[in-house]
Amino acid sequence: MRGAIAHLTRNRAAAVQGGGIECIHQMRVALRQLNATLMLFEDVIASPKAKRITDDLQWLTSILGSARDWDVCATQTLTTVGRGAARRTTAGGSADEAAARRVIAHRAAMRAIRSRRSASFVRALELWLAGDEWCAGLGPSMRASLETRLVKAARPWLRRSARKARRAGKHIKRLTPKRRHRLRIALKQLRYDTDALSSLYPRKKVKRYGSALRSLQDVLGDLNDLVVARRLLGSLNCRNLSTTDDRLRAAIGRRLTTLVPAWHTFQRSIPFWE
């Protein structure tokens, strides 16, 4: 968590000084890591301040997430589906409108980053961790559990995280976009959990499992960006969106052909903690 807080504060300072959209993206990465760590260690976190910290974290993540979605839509997704002279003609209006929305979302993100609430959240988080306030409400039995060797405590945590991912991916061929999103979130949590605890285990086993997990995440990440782009374009007030939407749906179809093989490869991977 200290590493994630340091990553967050560095990029927050850079964003305030005009560092641009990449700083916002990196802040999102840090916030996601913080959230995943809080979830991983939820069994030993007992603090009256935990809810407020989580609420502020989710508030800032949501605002920065909107900036990220419009950024990817305007600079990557629409650029990809709009390649070629004919495609640029049909996608031009939507691309211009998306670029305008991107600017608006970026400004909203910067207001949130510069806000008192954001500064207060970061400071409260630092003090919460430095003063061991995260365990202020633990009872005697839970405090005793903190003496457990981490490698012993980690196994059930990783099993739980992997089990959630397997459940989310059940009937992979029939998953709706909403259920694919749930699977992506479950895999993201599993990725952060394994990254946090991987140094406890043999490097070769970790590498094999991590490679399959990352490949599956890449597929689901691309699919999510395409689905989000369709949703964002649906909110635009411009003409000739049907051709761009058709191209996005076609791109989703092509990427879907790689989902099942990536899932099966992941399923065959031996968890390094077993």
PDB file of C-alpha atoms in Angstrom:
ATOM      1  CA  MET A   1       0.000   0.000   0.000  1.00  0.00           C
ATOM      2  CA  ARG A   2       2.889   2.362   0.660  1.00  0.00           C
ATOM      3  CA  GLY A   3       4.102   1.754  -2.875  1.00  0.00           C
ATOM      4  CA  ALA A   4       0.663   2.477  -4.323  1.00  0.00           C
ATOM      5  CA  ILE A   5       0.295   5.638  -2.209  1.00  0.00           C
ATOM      6  CA  ALA A   6       3.691   6.870  -3.396  1.00  0.00           C
ATOM      7  CA  HIS A   7       2.688   6.146  -7.018  1.00  0.00           C
ATOM      8  CA  LEU A   8      -0.574   8.026  -6.470  1.00  0.00           C
ATOM      9  CA  THR A   9       0.986  11.102  -4.868  1.00  0.00           C
ATOM     10  CA  ARG A  10       3.771  11.390  -7.475  1.00  0.00           C
ATOM     11  CA  ASN A  11       1.314  11.337 -10.351  1.00  0.00           C
ATOM     12  CA  ARG A  12      -1.157  13.609  -8.554  1.00  0.00           C
ATOM     13  CA  ALA A  13       1.574  16.216  -8.159  1.00  0.00           C
ATOM     14  CA  ALA A  14       2.594  15.804 -11.796  1.00  0.00           C
ATOM     15  CA  ALA A  15      -1.026  16.094 -12.981  1.00  0.00           C
ATOM     16  CA  VAL A  16      -1.510  19.330 -11.011  1.00  0.00           C
ATOM     17  CA  GLN A  17       1.628  20.700 -12.675  1.00  0.00           C
ATOM     18  CA  GLY A  18       0.235  19.936 -16.136  1.00  0.00           C
ATOM     19  CA  GLY A  19       1.528  16.400 -16.664  1.00  0.00           C
ATOM     20  CA  GLY A  20      -1.449  15.453 -18.832  1.00  0.00           C
ATOM     21  CA  ILE A  21      -3.675  12.432 -19.311  1.00  0.00           C
ATOM     22  CA  GLU A  22      -0.956   9.833 -18.629  1.00  0.00           C
ATOM     23  CA  CYS A  23      -0.672  11.076 -15.041  1.00  0.00           C
ATOM     24  CA  ILE A  24      -4.417  10.573 -14.659  1.00  0.00           C
ATOM     25  CA  HIS A  25      -4.104   7.036 -16.022  1.00  0.00           C
ATOM     26  CA  GLN A  26      -1.295   6.273 -13.594  1.00  0.00           C
ATOM     27  CA  MET A  27      -3.365   7.634 -10.710  1.00  0.00           C
ATOM     28  CA  ARG A  28      -6.108   5.200 -11.702  1.00  0.00           C
ATOM     29  CA  VAL A  29      -3.615   2.338 -11.639  1.00  0.00           C
ATOM     30  CA  ALA A  30      -2.542   3.320  -8.126  1.00  0.00           C
ATOM     31  CA  LEU A  31      -6.147   3.644  -6.946  1.00  0.00           C
ATOM     32  CA  ARG A  32      -7.037   0.234  -8.348  1.00  0.00           C
ATOM     33  CA  GLN A  33      -4.044  -1.291  -6.602  1.00  0.00           C
ATOM     34  CA  LEU A  34      -5.065   0.325  -3.321  1.00  0.00           C
ATOM     35  CA  ASN A  35      -8.627  -0.948  -3.687  1.00  0.00           C
ATOM     36  CA  ALA A  36      -7.433  -4.454  -4.536  1.00  0.00           C
ATOM     37  CA  THR A  37      -5.104  -4.475  -1.524  1.00  0.00           C
ATOM     38  CA  LEU A  38      -7.921  -3.400   0.790  1.00  0.00           C
ATOM     39  CA  MET A  39     -10.034  -6.262  -0.558  1.00  0.00           C
ATOM     40  CA  LEU A  40      -7.198  -8.776  -0.286  1.00  0.00           C
ATOM     41  CA  PHE A  41      -6.556  -7.975   3.370  1.00  0.00           C
ATOM     42  CA  GLU A  42     -10.172  -7.295   4.349  1.00  0.00           C
ATOM     43  CA  ASP A  43     -10.088 -10.135   6.912  1.00  0.00           C
ATOM     44  CA  VAL A  44      -7.575  -8.226   9.063  1.00  0.00           C
ATOM     45  CA  ILE A  45      -8.784  -4.670   8.488  1.00  0.00           C
ATOM     46  CA  ALA A  46     -10.988  -3.237  11.237  1.00  0.00           C
ATOM     47  CA  SER A  47     -11.088   0.530  11.384  1.00  0.00           C
ATOM     48  CA  PRO A  48     -13.827   3.135  11.865  1.00  0.00           C
ATOM     49  CA  LYS A  49     -12.213   5.184   9.088  1.00  0.00           C
ATOM     50  CA  ALA A  50     -12.110   2.364   6.537  1.00  0.00           C
ATOM     51  CA  LYS A  51     -15.513   3.152   4.991  1.00  0.00           C
ATOM     52  CA  ARG A  52     -14.756   6.834   4.443  1.00  0.00           C
ATOM     53  CA  ILE A  53     -11.415   5.974   2.871  1.00  0.00           C
ATOM     54  CA  THR A  54     -13.095   3.420   0.597  1.00  0.00           C
ATOM     55  CA  ASP A  55     -15.860   5.898  -0.349  1.00  0.00           C
ATOM     56  CA  ASP A  56     -13.314   8.587  -1.289  1.00  0.00           C
ATOM     57  CA  LEU A  57     -11.251   6.064  -3.199  1.00  0.00           C
ATOM     58  CA  GLN A  58     -14.261   4.950  -5.252  1.00  0.00           C
ATOM     59  CA  TRP A  59     -15.337   8.568  -5.865  1.00  0.00           C
ATOM     60  CA  LEU A  60     -11.955   9.534  -7.308  1.00  0.00           C
ATOM     61  CA  THR A  61     -11.627   6.268  -9.248  1.00  0.00           C
ATOM     62  CA  SER A  62     -15.005   6.840 -10.901  1.00  0.00           C
ATOM     63  CA  ILE A  63     -14.176  10.367 -12.077  1.00  0.00           C
ATOM     64  CA  LEU A  64     -10.745   9.399 -13.372  1.00  0.00           C
ATOM     65  CA  GLY A  65     -12.274   6.316 -14.994  1.00  0.00           C
ATOM     66  CA  SER A  66     -14.589   8.468 -17.076  1.00  0.00           C
ATOM     67  CA  ALA A  67     -11.595  10.482 -18.330  1.00  0.00           C
ATOM     68  CA  ARG A  68      -9.792   7.263 -19.186  1.00  0.00           C
ATOM     69  CA  ASP A  69     -12.811   5.842 -21.071  1.00  0.00           C
ATOM     70  CA  TRP A  70     -13.192   8.933 -23.260  1.00  0.00           C
ATOM     71  CA  ASP A  71      -9.439   9.067 -23.811  1.00  0.00           C
ATOM     72  CA  VAL A  72      -9.284   5.459 -25.039  1.00  0.00           C
ATOM     73  CA  CYS A  73     -12.431   5.908 -27.131  1.00  0.00           C
ATOM     74  CA  ALA A  74     -11.219   9.107 -28.834  1.00  0.00           C
ATOM     75  CA  THR A  75      -7.530   8.283 -29.302  1.00  0.00           C
ATOM     76  CA  GLN A  76      -7.455   4.510 -29.761  1.00  0.00           C
ATOM     77  CA  THR A  77     -10.763   2.769 -30.475  1.00  0.00           C
ATOM     78  CA  LEU A  78     -12.181   5.238 -32.996  1.00  0.00           C
ATOM     79  CA  THR A  79      -8.771   5.629 -34.612  1.00  0.00           C
ATOM     80  CA  THR A  80      -8.613   1.860 -35.141  1.00  0.00           C
ATOM     81  CA  VAL A  81     -12.124   1.466 -36.592  1.00  0.00           C
ATOM     82  CA  GLY A  82     -11.718   4.668 -38.638  1.00  0.00           C
ATOM     83  CA  ARG A  83      -8.625   3.681 -40.604  1.00  0.00           C
ATOM     84  CA  GLY A  84      -8.858   4.184 -44.323  1.00  0.00           C
ATOM     85  CA  ALA A  85     -10.291   7.126 -46.306  1.00  0.00           C
ATOM     86  CA  ALA A  86     -13.856   5.825 -46.449  1.00  0.00           C
ATOM     87  CA  ARG A  87     -13.924   4.943 -42.790  1.00  0.00           C
ATOM     88  CA  ARG A  88     -12.550   8.329 -41.750  1.00  0.00           C
ATOM     89  CA  THR A  89     -15.451   9.984 -43.577  1.00  0.00           C
ATOM     90  CA  THR A  90     -18.080   7.974 -41.679  1.00  0.00           C
ATOM     91  CA  ALA A  91     -16.317   8.169 -38.328  1.00  0.00           C
ATOM     92  CA  GLY A  92     -15.235  11.786 -38.585  1.00  0.00           C
ATOM     93  CA  GLY A  93     -18.245  13.356 -36.884  1.00  0.00           C
ATOM     94  CA  SER A  94     -18.255  10.889 -34.023  1.00  0.00           C
ATOM     95  CA  ALA A  95     -14.494  11.249 -33.613  1.00  0.00           C
ATOM     96  CA  ASP A  96     -14.774  15.036 -33.340  1.00  0.00           C
ATOM     97  CA  GLU A  97     -17.588  14.773 -30.803  1.00  0.00           C
ATOM     98  CA  ALA A  98     -15.688  12.135 -28.808  1.00  0.00           C
ATOM     99  CA  ALA A  99     -12.618  14.391 -28.775  1.00  0.00           C
ATOM    100  CA  ALA A 100     -14.745  17.207 -27.338  1.00  0.00           C
ATOM    101  CA  ARG A 101     -16.161  14.918 -24.651  1.00  0.00           C
ATOM    102  CA  ARG A 102     -12.642  13.769 -23.871  1.00  0.00           C
ATOM    103  CA  VAL A 103     -11.632  17.356 -23.098  1.00  0.00           C
ATOM    104  CA  ILE A 104     -14.666  17.799 -20.816  1.00  0.00           C
ATOM    105  CA  ALA A 105     -13.929  14.548 -18.942  1.00  0.00           C
ATOM    106  CA  HIS A 106     -10.280  15.522 -18.561  1.00  0.00           C
ATOM    107  CA  ARG A 107     -11.244  18.898 -17.068  1.00  0.00           C
ATOM    108  CA  ALA A 108     -13.603  17.182 -14.602  1.00  0.00           C
ATOM    109  CA  ALA A 109     -10.795  14.825 -13.594  1.00  0.00           C
ATOM    110  CA  MET A 110      -8.435  17.731 -12.995  1.00  0.00           C
ATOM    111  CA  ARG A 111     -11.019  19.511 -10.830  1.00  0.00           C
ATOM    112  CA  ALA A 112     -11.353  16.363  -8.726  1.00  0.00           C
ATOM    113  CA  ILE A 113      -7.576  15.929  -8.473  1.00  0.00           C
ATOM    114  CA  ARG A 114      -7.133  19.552  -7.317  1.00  0.00           C
ATOM    115  CA  SER A 115     -10.062  19.402  -4.889  1.00  0.00           C
ATOM    116  CA  ARG A 116      -9.845  19.507  -1.106  1.00  0.00           C
ATOM    117  CA  ARG A 117     -11.533  16.126  -0.949  1.00  0.00           C
ATOM    118  CA  SER A 118      -8.778  14.557  -3.033  1.00  0.00           C
ATOM    119  CA  ALA A 119      -5.996  16.108  -0.946  1.00  0.00           C
ATOM    120  CA  SER A 120      -7.755  15.139   2.285  1.00  0.00           C
ATOM    121  CA  PHE A 121      -8.205  11.560   1.060  1.00  0.00           C
ATOM    122  CA  VAL A 122      -4.523  11.102   0.232  1.00  0.00           C
ATOM    123  CA  ARG A 123      -3.422  12.567   3.557  1.00  0.00           C
ATOM    124  CA  ALA A 124      -5.927  10.478   5.528  1.00  0.00           C
ATOM    125  CA  LEU A 125      -4.773   7.357   3.722  1.00  0.00           C
ATOM    126  CA  GLU A 126      -1.127   8.049   4.546  1.00  0.00           C
ATOM    127  CA  LEU A 127      -1.902   8.599   8.242  1.00  0.00           C
ATOM    128  CA  TRP A 128      -4.253   5.607   8.365  1.00  0.00           C
ATOM    129  CA  LEU A 129      -1.455   3.347   7.209  1.00  0.00           C
ATOM    130  CA  ALA A 130       1.482   4.982   9.012  1.00  0.00           C
ATOM    131  CA  GLY A 131      -0.272   4.979  12.386  1.00  0.00           C
ATOM    132  CA  ASP A 132      -1.575   1.404  12.047  1.00  0.00           C
ATOM    133  CA  GLU A 133      -5.118   2.783  12.277  1.00  0.00           C
ATOM    134  CA  TRP A 134      -6.245   0.097   9.828  1.00  0.00           C
ATOM    135  CA  CYS A 135      -6.258  -2.436  12.703  1.00  0.00           C
ATOM    136  CA  ALA A 136      -7.597  -0.124  15.419  1.00  0.00           C
ATOM    137  CA  GLY A 137     -10.845  -2.080  15.760  1.00  0.00           C
ATOM    138  CA  LEU A 138      -9.455  -5.626  15.739  1.00  0.00           C
ATOM    139  CA  GLY A 139     -10.457  -7.913  18.599  1.00  0.00           C
ATOM    140  CA  PRO A 140      -7.935 -10.118  20.470  1.00  0.00           C
ATOM    141  CA  SER A 141      -8.515 -13.196  18.285  1.00  0.00           C
ATOM    142  CA  MET A 142      -8.085 -11.218  15.057  1.00  0.00           C
ATOM    143  CA  ARG A 143      -4.953  -9.549  16.415  1.00  0.00           C
ATOM    144  CA  ALA A 144      -3.539 -12.996  17.118  1.00  0.00           C
ATOM    145  CA  SER A 145      -4.143 -13.919  13.467  1.00  0.00           C
ATOM    146  CA  LEU A 146      -1.682 -11.178  12.454  1.00  0.00           C
ATOM    147  CA  GLU A 147       1.072 -13.392  13.863  1.00  0.00           C
ATOM    148  CA  THR A 148       0.310 -16.067  11.240  1.00  0.00           C
ATOM    149  CA  ARG A 149       3.057 -16.554   8.662  1.00  0.00           C
ATOM    150  CA  LEU A 150       2.009 -14.788   5.486  1.00  0.00           C
ATOM    151  CA  VAL A 151       2.689 -17.791   3.249  1.00  0.00           C
ATOM    152  CA  LYS A 152       0.175 -19.777   5.325  1.00  0.00           C
ATOM    153  CA  ALA A 153      -2.443 -17.023   5.331  1.00  0.00           C
ATOM    154  CA  ALA A 154      -1.963 -16.302   1.608  1.00  0.00           C
ATOM    155  CA  ARG A 155      -3.122 -19.690   0.320  1.00  0.00           C
ATOM    156  CA  PRO A 156      -6.814 -19.394   1.316  1.00  0.00           C
ATOM    157  CA  TRP A 157      -6.870 -15.776   0.154  1.00  0.00           C
ATOM    158  CA  LEU A 158      -5.541 -16.713  -3.300  1.00  0.00           C
ATOM    159  CA  ARG A 159      -7.849 -19.713  -3.509  1.00  0.00           C
ATOM    160  CA  ARG A 160     -10.815 -17.473  -2.738  1.00  0.00           C
ATOM    161  CA  SER A 161      -9.805 -14.962  -5.392  1.00  0.00           C
ATOM    162  CA  ALA A 162      -9.236 -17.684  -8.025  1.00  0.00           C
ATOM    163  CA  ARG A 163     -12.549 -19.336  -7.152  1.00  0.00           C
ATOM    164  CA  LYS A 164     -14.411 -16.063  -7.769  1.00  0.00           C
ATOM    165  CA  ALA A 165     -12.730 -15.750 -11.164  1.00  0.00           C
ATOM    166  CA  ARG A 166     -13.630 -19.318 -12.137  1.00  0.00           C
ATOM    167  CA  ARG A 167     -17.251 -18.775 -11.132  1.00  0.00           C
ATOM    168  CA  ALA A 168     -17.405 -15.529 -13.105  1.00  0.00           C
ATOM    169  CA  GLY A 169     -16.088 -17.313 -16.218  1.00  0.00           C
ATOM    170  CA  LYS A 170     -18.500 -20.243 -16.085  1.00  0.00           C
ATOM    171  CA  HIS A 171     -20.151 -20.889 -19.479  1.00  0.00           C
ATOM    172  CA  ILE A 172     -17.573 -18.610 -21.102  1.00  0.00           C
ATOM    173  CA  LYS A 173     -19.085 -18.989 -24.584  1.00  0.00           C
ATOM    174  CA  ARG A 174     -22.440 -17.599 -23.468  1.00  0.00           C
ATOM    175  CA  LEU A 175     -21.277 -14.646 -21.371  1.00  0.00           C
ATOM    176  CA  THR A 176     -23.087 -11.360 -21.978  1.00  0.00           C
ATOM    177  CA  PRO A 177     -21.049  -8.124 -22.031  1.00  0.00           C
ATOM    178  CA  LYS A 178     -22.176  -7.484 -18.434  1.00  0.00           C
ATOM    179  CA  ARG A 179     -20.967 -10.891 -17.271  1.00  0.00           C
ATOM    180  CA  ARG A 180     -17.717 -10.507 -19.229  1.00  0.00           C
ATOM    181  CA  HIS A 181     -17.202  -7.272 -17.308  1.00  0.00           C
ATOM    182  CA  ARG A 182     -17.688  -9.154 -14.024  1.00  0.00           C
ATOM    183  CA  LEU A 183     -15.135 -11.726 -15.131  1.00  0.00           C
ATOM    184  CA  ARG A 184     -12.698  -8.950 -16.049  1.00  0.00           C
ATOM    185  CA  ILE A 185     -13.084  -7.376 -12.598  1.00  0.00           C
ATOM    186  CA  ALA A 186     -12.609 -10.753 -10.869  1.00  0.00           C
ATOM    187  CA  LEU A 187      -9.474 -11.438 -12.904  1.00  0.00           C
ATOM    188  CA  LYS A 188      -8.151  -7.961 -12.162  1.00  0.00           C
ATOM    189  CA  GLN A 189      -8.516  -8.645  -8.441  1.00  0.00           C
ATOM    190  CA  LEU A 190      -6.803 -12.007  -8.877  1.00  0.00           C
ATOM    191  CA  ARG A 191      -3.973 -10.317 -10.781  1.00  0.00           C
ATOM    192  CA  TYR A 192      -3.378  -7.780  -8.028  1.00  0.00           C
ATOM    193  CA  ASP A 193      -3.575 -10.509  -5.377  1.00  0.00           C
ATOM    194  CA  THR A 194      -1.046 -12.706  -7.139  1.00  0.00           C
ATOM    195  CA  ASP A 195       1.277  -9.759  -7.784  1.00  0.00           C
ATOM    196  CA  ALA A 196       1.124  -8.784  -4.111  1.00  0.00           C
ATOM    197  CA  LEU A 197       1.951 -12.282  -2.842  1.00  0.00           C
ATOM    198  CA  SER A 198       3.994 -13.823  -5.664  1.00  0.00           C
ATOM    199  CA  SER A 199       7.382 -13.254  -3.970  1.00  0.00           C
ATOM    200  CA  LEU A 200       6.444 -15.975  -1.467  1.00  0.00           C
ATOM    201  CA  TYR A 201       6.488 -18.654  -4.184  1.00  0.00           C
ATOM    202  CA  PRO A 202       8.846 -20.172  -6.811  1.00  0.00           C
ATOM    203  CA  ARG A 203       9.407 -17.728  -9.657  1.00  0.00           C
ATOM    204  CA  LYS A 204       8.918 -20.261 -12.492  1.00  0.00           C
ATOM    205  CA  LYS A 205       5.479 -21.300 -11.281  1.00  0.00           C
ATOM    206  CA  VAL A 206       4.475 -17.699 -10.789  1.00  0.00           C
ATOM    207  CA  LYS A 207       5.622 -16.766 -14.298  1.00  0.00           C
ATOM    208  CA  ARG A 208       3.638 -19.522 -16.048  1.00  0.00           C
ATOM    209  CA  TYR A 209       0.443 -18.761 -14.197  1.00  0.00           C
ATOM    210  CA  GLY A 210       0.891 -15.000 -14.568  1.00  0.00           C
ATOM    211  CA  SER A 211       1.417 -15.262 -18.327  1.00  0.00           C
ATOM    212  CA  ALA A 212      -1.892 -17.085 -18.860  1.00  0.00           C
ATOM    213  CA  LEU A 213      -3.697 -14.647 -16.575  1.00  0.00           C
ATOM    214  CA  ARG A 214      -2.322 -11.582 -18.388  1.00  0.00           C
ATOM    215  CA  SER A 215      -3.229 -12.971 -21.820  1.00  0.00           C
ATOM    216  CA  LEU A 216      -6.821 -13.523 -20.757  1.00  0.00           C
ATOM    217  CA  GLN A 217      -6.946 -10.047 -19.223  1.00  0.00           C
ATOM    218  CA  ASP A 218      -5.707  -8.532 -22.486  1.00  0.00           C
ATOM    219  CA  VAL A 219      -8.572 -10.110 -24.436  1.00  0.00           C
ATOM    220  CA  LEU A 220     -11.181  -9.006 -21.919  1.00  0.00           C
ATOM    221  CA  GLY A 221      -9.654  -5.526 -21.698  1.00  0.00           C
ATOM    222  CA  ASP A 222      -9.893  -5.061 -25.474  1.00  0.00           C
ATOM    223  CA  LEU A 223     -13.497  -6.299 -25.473  1.00  0.00           C
ATOM    224  CA  ASN A 224     -14.384  -3.935 -22.650  1.00  0.00           C
ATOM    225  CA  ASP A 225     -12.872  -0.941 -24.460  1.00  0.00           C
ATOM    226  CA  LEU A 226     -14.936  -1.746 -27.545  1.00  0.00           C
ATOM    227  CA  VAL A 227     -18.156  -2.206 -25.563  1.00  0.00           C
ATOM    228  CA  VAL A 228     -17.524   1.033 -23.634  1.00  0.00           C
ATOM    229  CA  ALA A 229     -16.859   2.860 -26.918  1.00  0.00           C
ATOM    230  CA  ARG A 230     -20.246   1.719 -28.241  1.00  0.00           C
ATOM    231  CA  ARG A 231     -21.939   2.957 -25.064  1.00  0.00           C
ATOM    232  CA  LEU A 232     -20.142   6.313 -25.159  1.00  0.00           C
ATOM    233  CA  LEU A 233     -20.892   6.839 -28.844  1.00  0.00           C
ATOM    234  CA  GLY A 234     -24.553   6.128 -28.123  1.00  0.00           C
ATOM    235  CA  SER A 235     -24.554   9.191 -25.878  1.00  0.00           C
ATOM    236  CA  LEU A 236     -23.238  11.510 -28.602  1.00  0.00           C
ATOM    237  CA  ASN A 237     -25.455  13.916 -30.511  1.00  0.00           C
ATOM    238  CA  CYS A 238     -24.174  13.451 -34.037  1.00  0.00           C
ATOM    239  CA  ARG A 239     -25.197  11.760 -37.274  1.00  0.00           C
ATOM    240  CA  ASN A 240     -23.899   8.713 -39.129  1.00  0.00           C
ATOM    241  CA  LEU A 241     -23.102   6.696 -36.017  1.00  0.00           C
ATOM    242  CA  SER A 242     -24.511   3.466 -37.439  1.00  0.00           C
ATOM    243  CA  THR A 243     -21.486   2.710 -39.627  1.00  0.00           C
ATOM    244  CA  THR A 244     -19.049   3.314 -36.767  1.00  0.00           C
ATOM    245  CA  ASP A 245     -21.198   1.167 -34.483  1.00  0.00           C
ATOM    246  CA  ASP A 246     -21.239  -1.618 -37.079  1.00  0.00           C
ATOM    247  CA  ARG A 247     -17.461  -1.543 -37.219  1.00  0.00           C
ATOM    248  CA  LEU A 248     -17.222  -1.669 -33.433  1.00  0.00           C
ATOM    249  CA  ARG A 249     -19.562  -4.671 -33.327  1.00  0.00           C
ATOM    250  CA  ALA A 250     -17.468  -6.385 -35.984  1.00  0.00           C
ATOM    251  CA  ALA A 251     -14.302  -5.716 -33.974  1.00  0.00           C
ATOM    252  CA  ILE A 252     -15.977  -7.222 -30.894  1.00  0.00           C
ATOM    253  CA  GLY A 253     -16.866 -10.314 -32.905  1.00  0.00           C
ATOM    254  CA  ARG A 254     -13.276 -10.768 -34.088  1.00  0.00           C
ATOM    255  CA  ARG A 255     -11.852 -10.362 -30.570  1.00  0.00           C
ATOM    256  CA  LEU A 256     -14.423 -12.780 -29.150  1.00  0.00           C
ATOM    257  CA  THR A 257     -12.885 -15.587 -31.214  1.00  0.00           C
ATOM    258  CA  THR A 258      -9.773 -15.378 -29.017  1.00  0.00           C
ATOM    259  CA  LEU A 259     -11.628 -15.388 -25.687  1.00  0.00           C
ATOM    260  CA  VAL A 260     -12.385 -19.108 -25.328  1.00  0.00           C
ATOM    261  CA  PRO A 261      -8.823 -20.280 -26.179  1.00  0.00           C
ATOM    262  CA  ALA A 262      -7.389 -17.737 -23.704  1.00  0.00           C
ATOM    263  CA  TRP A 263      -9.836 -18.920 -21.035  1.00  0.00           C
ATOM    264  CA  HIS A 264      -8.945 -22.591 -21.588  1.00  0.00           C
ATOM    265  CA  THR A 265      -5.226 -21.804 -21.378  1.00  0.00           C
ATOM    266  CA  PHE A 266      -5.821 -19.994 -18.106  1.00  0.00           C
ATOM    267  CA  GLN A 267      -7.961 -22.837 -16.769  1.00  0.00           C
ATOM    268  CA  ARG A 268      -5.178 -25.353 -17.511  1.00  0.00           C
ATOM    269  CA  SER A 269      -2.578 -23.266 -15.683  1.00  0.00           C
ATOM    270  CA  ILE A 270      -1.537 -24.707 -12.331  1.00  0.00           C
ATOM    271  CA  PRO A 271      -1.944 -22.178  -9.485  1.00  0.00           C
ATOM    272  CA  PHE A 272       1.511 -21.441  -8.084  1.00  0.00           C
ATOM    273  CA  TRP A 273       0.242 -21.443  -4.503  1.00  0.00           C
ATOM    274  CA  GLU A 274      -0.899 -25.102  -4.547  1.00  0.00           C
TER     275      GLU A 274
END
